[in-house]
Amino acid sequence: MGLTGGGVVGNPDHAVLITEAAPSFEEQHAARKRKYAIMMGARIPCLVLAMVFYQTWWLALGFLLLSVPLPWMAVLIANDRPPRKAEKVSRHERRHRALEARGHQVIEG
């Protein structure tokens, strides 16, 4: 019986995780850069909206106050590593075989 879908011999519906490796540093760094860019990009519309609504002072102030903590939060999120996943790992478990319990004929001679 050869390998079937999922890389498991004999059971194509049950995939076995063979590694618990975390995403590579490059993947983690790219994800953090993407989050940073999105958060810093969200600051620009807040400042533009504050300028657009300058005659409605409370709305302009709200957009300004919203844009103030964004750089700080972006840096904190970008410098933080991703949380570890708490998932149950599916591993291949080998069946243990026992020796036969029946008696064997001994020939002496």
PDB file of C-alpha atoms in Angstrom:
ATOM      1  CA  MET A   1       0.000   0.000   0.000  1.00  0.00           C
ATOM      2  CA  GLY A   2       1.573   3.313  -1.085  1.00  0.00           C
ATOM      3  CA  LEU A   3       1.266   6.841   0.118  1.00  0.00           C
ATOM      4  CA  THR A   4      -2.160   8.331  -0.266  1.00  0.00           C
ATOM      5  CA  GLY A   5      -3.521  11.875   0.088  1.00  0.00           C
ATOM      6  CA  GLY A   6      -2.187  13.586   3.177  1.00  0.00           C
ATOM      7  CA  GLY A   7       1.021  11.543   3.241  1.00  0.00           C
ATOM      8  CA  VAL A   8      -0.399   8.803   5.437  1.00  0.00           C
ATOM      9  CA  VAL A   9      -0.046   5.172   4.502  1.00  0.00           C
ATOM     10  CA  GLY A  10      -3.434   3.492   4.307  1.00  0.00           C
ATOM     11  CA  ASN A  11      -5.633   6.278   5.701  1.00  0.00           C
ATOM     12  CA  PRO A  12      -6.133   9.253   3.379  1.00  0.00           C
ATOM     13  CA  ASP A  13      -8.567  11.045   5.739  1.00  0.00           C
ATOM     14  CA  HIS A  14      -6.187  11.283   8.714  1.00  0.00           C
ATOM     15  CA  ALA A  15      -3.237  13.622   8.157  1.00  0.00           C
ATOM     16  CA  VAL A  16      -0.260  13.345  10.472  1.00  0.00           C
ATOM     17  CA  LEU A  17       1.753  16.400  11.474  1.00  0.00           C
ATOM     18  CA  ILE A  18       5.420  15.568  11.121  1.00  0.00           C
ATOM     19  CA  THR A  19       6.841  18.845  12.398  1.00  0.00           C
ATOM     20  CA  GLU A  20       5.946  21.461  14.971  1.00  0.00           C
ATOM     21  CA  ALA A  21       8.141  24.093  13.368  1.00  0.00           C
ATOM     22  CA  ALA A  22       7.066  27.701  13.732  1.00  0.00           C
ATOM     23  CA  PRO A  23       6.745  29.883  10.645  1.00  0.00           C
ATOM     24  CA  SER A  24      10.116  31.039   9.352  1.00  0.00           C
ATOM     25  CA  PHE A  25      11.630  34.309  10.503  1.00  0.00           C
ATOM     26  CA  GLU A  26      11.069  35.798   7.047  1.00  0.00           C
ATOM     27  CA  GLU A  27       7.346  34.931   7.144  1.00  0.00           C
ATOM     28  CA  GLN A  28       6.959  36.372  10.648  1.00  0.00           C
ATOM     29  CA  HIS A  29       8.851  39.527   9.683  1.00  0.00           C
ATOM     30  CA  ALA A  30       6.723  40.014   6.548  1.00  0.00           C
ATOM     31  CA  ALA A  31       3.514  39.657   8.593  1.00  0.00           C
ATOM     32  CA  ARG A  32       4.744  42.178  11.167  1.00  0.00           C
ATOM     33  CA  LYS A  33       5.745  44.660   8.452  1.00  0.00           C
ATOM     34  CA  ARG A  34       2.307  44.267   6.852  1.00  0.00           C
ATOM     35  CA  LYS A  35       0.541  44.989  10.182  1.00  0.00           C
ATOM     36  CA  TYR A  36       2.763  48.024  10.780  1.00  0.00           C
ATOM     37  CA  ALA A  37       2.064  49.417   7.302  1.00  0.00           C
ATOM     38  CA  ILE A  38      -1.697  48.953   7.716  1.00  0.00           C
ATOM     39  CA  MET A  39      -1.768  50.699  11.086  1.00  0.00           C
ATOM     40  CA  MET A  40       0.418  53.570   9.935  1.00  0.00           C
ATOM     41  CA  GLY A  41      -1.644  53.815   6.751  1.00  0.00           C
ATOM     42  CA  ALA A  42      -4.784  54.164   8.877  1.00  0.00           C
ATOM     43  CA  ARG A  43      -3.285  57.255  10.504  1.00  0.00           C
ATOM     44  CA  ILE A  44      -3.244  59.233   7.258  1.00  0.00           C
ATOM     45  CA  PRO A  45      -7.029  59.066   6.673  1.00  0.00           C
ATOM     46  CA  CYS A  46      -7.594  60.072  10.310  1.00  0.00           C
ATOM     47  CA  LEU A  47      -5.477  63.201   9.838  1.00  0.00           C
ATOM     48  CA  VAL A  48      -7.130  63.992   6.500  1.00  0.00           C
ATOM     49  CA  LEU A  49     -10.590  63.575   8.029  1.00  0.00           C
ATOM     50  CA  ALA A  50      -9.584  65.839  10.913  1.00  0.00           C
ATOM     51  CA  MET A  51      -8.668  68.518   8.351  1.00  0.00           C
ATOM     52  CA  VAL A  52     -11.886  67.974   6.394  1.00  0.00           C
ATOM     53  CA  PHE A  53     -14.044  68.349   9.511  1.00  0.00           C
ATOM     54  CA  TYR A  54     -12.101  71.266  11.045  1.00  0.00           C
ATOM     55  CA  GLN A  55     -15.316  73.303  11.339  1.00  0.00           C
ATOM     56  CA  THR A  56     -16.931  70.572  13.468  1.00  0.00           C
ATOM     57  CA  TRP A  57     -14.362  70.806  16.263  1.00  0.00           C
ATOM     58  CA  TRP A  58     -15.449  67.748  18.253  1.00  0.00           C
ATOM     59  CA  LEU A  59     -15.312  65.489  15.165  1.00  0.00           C
ATOM     60  CA  ALA A  60     -11.926  66.881  14.110  1.00  0.00           C
ATOM     61  CA  LEU A  61     -10.631  66.441  17.659  1.00  0.00           C
ATOM     62  CA  GLY A  62     -11.933  62.850  17.700  1.00  0.00           C
ATOM     63  CA  PHE A  63     -10.041  61.987  14.496  1.00  0.00           C
ATOM     64  CA  LEU A  64      -6.908  63.674  15.835  1.00  0.00           C
ATOM     65  CA  LEU A  65      -7.105  61.799  19.130  1.00  0.00           C
ATOM     66  CA  LEU A  66      -7.633  58.551  17.233  1.00  0.00           C
ATOM     67  CA  SER A  67      -4.493  59.168  15.150  1.00  0.00           C
ATOM     68  CA  VAL A  68      -2.214  59.917  18.122  1.00  0.00           C
ATOM     69  CA  PRO A  69      -1.790  56.399  19.621  1.00  0.00           C
ATOM     70  CA  LEU A  70      -1.604  54.621  16.238  1.00  0.00           C
ATOM     71  CA  PRO A  71       2.214  54.899  15.792  1.00  0.00           C
ATOM     72  CA  TRP A  72       2.811  53.643  19.324  1.00  0.00           C
ATOM     73  CA  MET A  73       0.431  50.697  18.837  1.00  0.00           C
ATOM     74  CA  ALA A  74       1.937  49.947  15.408  1.00  0.00           C
ATOM     75  CA  VAL A  75       5.450  49.738  16.868  1.00  0.00           C
ATOM     76  CA  LEU A  76       4.306  47.533  19.754  1.00  0.00           C
ATOM     77  CA  ILE A  77       2.482  45.135  17.442  1.00  0.00           C
ATOM     78  CA  ALA A  78       5.294  45.078  14.872  1.00  0.00           C
ATOM     79  CA  ASN A  79       7.923  44.251  17.496  1.00  0.00           C
ATOM     80  CA  ASP A  80       5.895  41.520  19.184  1.00  0.00           C
ATOM     81  CA  ARG A  81       6.342  37.934  18.068  1.00  0.00           C
ATOM     82  CA  PRO A  82       3.245  35.958  17.114  1.00  0.00           C
ATOM     83  CA  PRO A  83       1.623  33.986  19.947  1.00  0.00           C
ATOM     84  CA  ARG A  84       2.284  30.281  20.171  1.00  0.00           C
ATOM     85  CA  LYS A  85      -0.513  28.099  18.966  1.00  0.00           C
ATOM     86  CA  ALA A  86      -2.046  25.819  21.548  1.00  0.00           C
ATOM     87  CA  GLU A  87      -3.249  23.084  19.272  1.00  0.00           C
ATOM     88  CA  LYS A  88      -3.233  19.379  19.751  1.00  0.00           C
ATOM     89  CA  VAL A  89      -0.641  17.792  17.532  1.00  0.00           C
ATOM     90  CA  SER A  90      -1.749  14.783  15.516  1.00  0.00           C
ATOM     91  CA  ARG A  91       1.100  12.299  15.499  1.00  0.00           C
ATOM     92  CA  HIS A  92       1.413   8.867  14.022  1.00  0.00           C
ATOM     93  CA  GLU A  93       1.209   6.230  16.750  1.00  0.00           C
ATOM     94  CA  ARG A  94       2.785   2.863  16.048  1.00  0.00           C
ATOM     95  CA  ARG A  95       0.841  -0.211  17.073  1.00  0.00           C
ATOM     96  CA  HIS A  96       2.759  -2.377  19.486  1.00  0.00           C
ATOM     97  CA  ARG A  97       2.877  -6.009  18.540  1.00  0.00           C
ATOM     98  CA  ALA A  98       3.017  -8.772  21.111  1.00  0.00           C
ATOM     99  CA  LEU A  99       4.590 -12.173  20.644  1.00  0.00           C
ATOM    100  CA  GLU A 100       2.248 -15.052  20.098  1.00  0.00           C
ATOM    101  CA  ALA A 101       1.139 -16.682  23.334  1.00  0.00           C
ATOM    102  CA  ARG A 102       0.598 -20.211  21.953  1.00  0.00           C
ATOM    103  CA  GLY A 103       3.001 -23.034  22.628  1.00  0.00           C
ATOM    104  CA  HIS A 104       5.442 -24.298  19.988  1.00  0.00           C
ATOM    105  CA  GLN A 105       6.581 -27.808  19.343  1.00  0.00           C
ATOM    106  CA  VAL A 106      10.204 -28.385  20.334  1.00  0.00           C
ATOM    107  CA  ILE A 107      12.153 -31.126  18.545  1.00  0.00           C
ATOM    108  CA  GLU A 108      15.098 -32.470  20.434  1.00  0.00           C
ATOM    109  CA  GLY A 109      17.536 -34.454  18.824  1.00  0.00           C
TER     110      GLY A 109
END
